[in-house]
Amino acid sequence: MADPTLAQDAGAHTRAATPRPRRTRSPLASVALHGTLGLAVLVALFPIVWVVLSSLKPGYAIQSSEITLFVEPSFDNYVHVLTETSFPRWFLNSAVVAAFTMVIGITMSASAGYAMSRFNFPGRRGLMWVFLVTQMFPVAILIVPIYTIMANLGLIDTKLSLIIAYCTVAVPFCAWMMRGYFDTIPKELDEAAALDGLGPFATFYRVVLPLARPGLAVTAFYTFLTAWGEVAYAIAFIQTDENLTLGAGLQQFVPRFNPQWDSLTAGAVLITVPAALVFFFAQKHLVAGLTAGGTKG
Amino acid sequence: MSTSTSSSVTFSGATRIYPGSDRPAVDALDLHIEAGEFLVLVGPSGCGKSTSLRMLAGLEEVDAGQILIGDRDVTHLRPKDRDIAMVFQNYALYPHMTVAENMGFALKIAGVDKATVRKQVEEAAAILDLADYLDRKPKALSGGQRQRVAMGRAIVRQPSVFCMDEPLSNLDAKLRVSTRTQIASLQRRLGTTTVYVTHDQVEAMTMGDRVAVLKDGLLQQVDTPLGLYEKPANAFVAGFIGSPAMNLGTFSVVDGHARIGDGLVPLPRSTVEAVGAAGQVQVGFRPEALLPASEGDPGSFAVQALVVEELGSDAFLYGDLVGDDLRADHVVVRLPPRGVPQKGETVWFTVEPGGLHAFDVETGAALPTH
Ligand SMILES: Nc1ncnc2c1ncn2[C@@H]1O[C@H](COP(=O)(O)OP(=O)(O)O)[C@@H](O)[C@H]1O
Ligand SMILES: [Mg+2]
């Protein structure tokens, strides 16, 4: 546990050793620092800003070689995408698939992570290795066998096939992450709960999970993102337009020789909104020090 | 606070062998603790104290033997079915709950109605001086307050047995001494059977009705604090109990005397008979069992003073035996505070009557001394 008095002492020491207080920085250093940061922000933001700006332009202006910020700005592209294409249908499908992937993913990785962190069962090490090893295979290799499995199960062209496939991607990683998080929660808390009368499930649910909120938030975000924008499995498993998800559906805006940039940019902007919302709710739970004060030593 | 029904506790051949280890962490522990008794398990680090306690609490499997609470065989019961409360070394408070929620949690789980829980929590908080902190989270408490919340969580439940695993080891020295007294008097007041683990023999001696000394997973001796002090069953207990520790050394037996340094200290006949042909004996005497003597007094031996510590009420002399048979570590002598010898001086002592302990050189077992 960090000792605040020690930290203060150390701080005082640094200040005593350096005559110049930490806050003042030479003007040159200040310019260089802020310049670098500004450039980094620009590089990161430019593509997003450009897509947003483009989505407000008519199609011909997007492809024009002339660089302009605004050309006849309007929401026409959005109206078109939302009313005259299957975009709303894909959006809904994606939302359903991502939501189920998230819920199932959190449930499975939290319980698997807890088991790996706390219980000694036969095959525990083996299971942990399998979780790691599955992460090594790229989608390109997995897609055919998984397709075959889905076909045998009669799941091709269903949302369920995507949910299962996305869980196989997200759960092993998230289970490892959750295990690491549970490892930081002292075992004595589980034991205290057991003595207080809780069974293993209630201990997990009432004592351990509330303390693992930051881990759960990251898992939620990760599982959501895994499903939300995924393309490869979506194209492989889904065959009818009515079942398409966003990643696959948007491909229809890109006919071979004539990408419809107007629809594409508007769709891209709309797609980022839910992801941003999920991130917004997840980051609220990313707080440090939830277990502080429970134990000493 | 309404009275709890406290129960006796019996370990009967209780053994724990951790997976991957071939030596038992606790080896066939036989121990009976009376209802309402305060029993302290003491021993050096790693001797199996926590393991014994955790077997009683149901947190550790019992590989052989049995554990009874009252007449109930709890060997294979789950922790929650044993009616035990535990105070952990690191307190293990629920960080996401307030003090009141922490203390009332077990009652809430048991389905006790809210008003009763609140009432019991408030009673316990009053006893432990926590009334002003009931709505705080543990992280906003000092170490001593957290320790008291951990105690409160245990007493609110009115269990039949308290288990405490070094509950004071995270407090600073001064708080440790005052909390020690508080826990002991609280236990007497509640009358709940308590098994208390510590590595600190001072805690053991001051708190326990009886003290059980463990070493390497084996029970060495169980007795009242005074019983352990006066009649240690073996050299380990003799050296472990008491501060400063008993002076222990191995000396040759010559003609019914132990040759200690240059001196010849007479041994009781029963001791000499027990030593027999071995020709050597382990002799122990406590720092306060030495009487100042003059050179040449019968049974006296010489000590050269290395350090003299004056504490006001007492003085302690640390020295080396004078003579060739130097098989003891430093000798410690407690002296009256006035007129202590100077560093480097040679001083003569005799062992006061009844102050001599003798132990077998091989086994360490106590030999008769009268
Ligand atoms: N979970 C465990 N797995 C394996 N060995 C353990 C475990 N816990 C304790 N031990 C070993 O058992 C012995 C007794 O431990 P413990 O009861 O914790 O001692 P202490 O008297 O210090 O409380 C030690 O040698 C320790 O290393
Ligand atoms: Mg211990």
PDB file of N, CA and C in Angstrom, chain A residues 91-105 159 162-163 166 220 223-229 245 274 278:
ATOM      1  N   PHE A  91     -28.359  -2.509 -38.965  1.00  0.00           N
ATOM      2  CA  PHE A  91     -28.010  -1.875 -37.699  1.00  0.00           C
ATOM      3  C   PHE A  91     -28.658  -2.647 -36.549  1.00  0.00           C
ATOM      4  N   LEU A  92     -29.945  -2.952 -36.729  1.00  0.00           N
ATOM      5  CA  LEU A  92     -30.666  -3.687 -35.685  1.00  0.00           C
ATOM      6  C   LEU A  92     -30.034  -5.066 -35.479  1.00  0.00           C
ATOM      7  N   ASN A  93     -29.744  -5.763 -36.600  1.00  0.00           N
ATOM      8  CA  ASN A  93     -29.110  -7.081 -36.482  1.00  0.00           C
ATOM      9  C   ASN A  93     -27.800  -6.997 -35.713  1.00  0.00           C
ATOM     10  N   SER A  94     -26.986  -6.011 -36.076  1.00  0.00           N
ATOM     11  CA  SER A  94     -25.702  -5.856 -35.401  1.00  0.00           C
ATOM     12  C   SER A  94     -25.899  -5.605 -33.917  1.00  0.00           C
ATOM     13  N   ALA A  95     -26.886  -4.751 -33.620  1.00  0.00           N
ATOM     14  CA  ALA A  95     -27.121  -4.435 -32.214  1.00  0.00           C
ATOM     15  C   ALA A  95     -27.501  -5.700 -31.451  1.00  0.00           C
ATOM     16  N   VAL A  96     -28.384  -6.515 -32.040  1.00  0.00           N
ATOM     17  CA  VAL A  96     -28.796  -7.749 -31.363  1.00  0.00           C
ATOM     18  C   VAL A  96     -27.598  -8.669 -31.176  1.00  0.00           C
ATOM     19  N   VAL A  97     -26.831  -8.865 -32.253  1.00  0.00           N
ATOM     20  CA  VAL A  97     -25.682  -9.770 -32.170  1.00  0.00           C
ATOM     21  C   VAL A  97     -24.673  -9.256 -31.139  1.00  0.00           C
ATOM     22  N   ALA A  98     -24.373  -7.950 -31.190  1.00  0.00           N
ATOM     23  CA  ALA A  98     -23.371  -7.401 -30.268  1.00  0.00           C
ATOM     24  C   ALA A  98     -23.862  -7.490 -28.831  1.00  0.00           C
ATOM     25  N   ALA A  99     -25.148  -7.207 -28.608  1.00  0.00           N
ATOM     26  CA  ALA A  99     -25.666  -7.247 -27.244  1.00  0.00           C
ATOM     27  C   ALA A  99     -25.577  -8.659 -26.680  1.00  0.00           C
ATOM     28  N   PHE A 100     -25.984  -9.658 -27.473  1.00  0.00           N
ATOM     29  CA  PHE A 100     -25.916 -11.033 -26.964  1.00  0.00           C
ATOM     30  C   PHE A 100     -24.471 -11.473 -26.763  1.00  0.00           C
ATOM     31  N   THR A 101     -23.589 -11.091 -27.714  1.00  0.00           N
ATOM     32  CA  THR A 101     -22.185 -11.450 -27.549  1.00  0.00           C
ATOM     33  C   THR A 101     -21.653 -10.858 -26.246  1.00  0.00           C
ATOM     34  N   MET A 102     -22.063  -9.627 -25.980  1.00  0.00           N
ATOM     35  CA  MET A 102     -21.578  -8.946 -24.784  1.00  0.00           C
ATOM     36  C   MET A 102     -22.071  -9.667 -23.535  1.00  0.00           C
ATOM     37  N   VAL A 103     -23.361  -9.939 -23.475  1.00  0.00           N
ATOM     38  CA  VAL A 103     -23.919 -10.555 -22.261  1.00  0.00           C
ATOM     39  C   VAL A 103     -23.352 -11.956 -22.056  1.00  0.00           C
ATOM     40  N   ILE A 104     -23.378 -12.757 -23.132  1.00  0.00           N
ATOM     41  CA  ILE A 104     -22.862 -14.123 -22.996  1.00  0.00           C
ATOM     42  C   ILE A 104     -21.359 -14.074 -22.712  1.00  0.00           C
ATOM     43  N   GLY A 105     -20.668 -13.175 -23.429  1.00  0.00           N
ATOM     44  CA  GLY A 105     -19.217 -13.067 -23.253  1.00  0.00           C
ATOM     45  C   GLY A 105     -18.849 -12.694 -21.826  1.00  0.00           C
ATOM     46  N   LYS A 159     -28.338 -15.335 -36.716  1.00  0.00           N
ATOM     47  CA  LYS A 159     -27.558 -14.466 -35.831  1.00  0.00           C
ATOM     48  C   LYS A 159     -26.797 -15.291 -34.808  1.00  0.00           C
ATOM     49  N   LEU A 162     -23.269 -16.114 -35.578  1.00  0.00           N
ATOM     50  CA  LEU A 162     -22.318 -15.018 -35.367  1.00  0.00           C
ATOM     51  C   LEU A 162     -22.008 -14.853 -33.882  1.00  0.00           C
ATOM     52  N   ILE A 163     -23.062 -14.925 -33.059  1.00  0.00           N
ATOM     53  CA  ILE A 163     -22.840 -14.752 -31.616  1.00  0.00           C
ATOM     54  C   ILE A 163     -21.855 -15.805 -31.113  1.00  0.00           C
ATOM     55  N   TYR A 166     -18.312 -15.045 -32.431  1.00  0.00           N
ATOM     56  CA  TYR A 166     -17.681 -13.905 -31.755  1.00  0.00           C
ATOM     57  C   TYR A 166     -17.275 -14.266 -30.333  1.00  0.00           C
ATOM     58  N   ALA A 220     -16.852  -5.893 -21.196  1.00  0.00           N
ATOM     59  CA  ALA A 220     -18.062  -5.490 -21.907  1.00  0.00           C
ATOM     60  C   ALA A 220     -17.690  -4.758 -23.189  1.00  0.00           C
ATOM     61  N   THR A 223     -15.957  -7.240 -25.772  1.00  0.00           N
ATOM     62  CA  THR A 223     -16.872  -8.186 -26.422  1.00  0.00           C
ATOM     63  C   THR A 223     -17.786  -7.438 -27.384  1.00  0.00           C
ATOM     64  N   PHE A 224     -18.249  -6.260 -26.985  1.00  0.00           N
ATOM     65  CA  PHE A 224     -19.120  -5.481 -27.857  1.00  0.00           C
ATOM     66  C   PHE A 224     -18.406  -5.147 -29.161  1.00  0.00           C
ATOM     67  N   LEU A 225     -17.182  -4.626 -29.032  1.00  0.00           N
ATOM     68  CA  LEU A 225     -16.444  -4.226 -30.234  1.00  0.00           C
ATOM     69  C   LEU A 225     -16.142  -5.413 -31.132  1.00  0.00           C
ATOM     70  N   THR A 226     -15.822  -6.551 -30.515  1.00  0.00           N
ATOM     71  CA  THR A 226     -15.525  -7.749 -31.298  1.00  0.00           C
ATOM     72  C   THR A 226     -16.685  -8.047 -32.247  1.00  0.00           C
ATOM     73  N   ALA A 227     -17.898  -7.902 -31.747  1.00  0.00           N
ATOM     74  CA  ALA A 227     -19.063  -8.265 -32.543  1.00  0.00           C
ATOM     75  C   ALA A 227     -19.527  -7.127 -33.448  1.00  0.00           C
ATOM     76  N   TRP A 228     -19.404  -5.919 -32.982  1.00  0.00           N
ATOM     77  CA  TRP A 228     -20.062  -4.783 -33.630  1.00  0.00           C
ATOM     78  C   TRP A 228     -19.613  -4.545 -35.063  1.00  0.00           C
ATOM     79  N   GLY A 229     -18.317  -4.509 -35.291  1.00  0.00           N
ATOM     80  CA  GLY A 229     -17.883  -4.118 -36.638  1.00  0.00           C
ATOM     81  C   GLY A 229     -17.302  -5.265 -37.441  1.00  0.00           C
ATOM     82  N   THR A 245     -25.394  -8.167 -40.977  1.00  0.00           N
ATOM     83  CA  THR A 245     -25.013  -7.187 -39.959  1.00  0.00           C
ATOM     84  C   THR A 245     -24.268  -6.055 -40.644  1.00  0.00           C
ATOM     85  N   PRO A 274     -23.029   3.887 -31.515  1.00  0.00           N
ATOM     86  CA  PRO A 274     -23.222   2.926 -30.418  1.00  0.00           C
ATOM     87  C   PRO A 274     -21.907   2.545 -29.745  1.00  0.00           C
ATOM     88  N   VAL A 278     -21.233   2.778 -25.789  1.00  0.00           N
ATOM     89  CA  VAL A 278     -20.787   1.680 -24.925  1.00  0.00           C
ATOM     90  C   VAL A 278     -19.491   2.074 -24.226  1.00  0.00           C
TER      91      VAL A 278
END
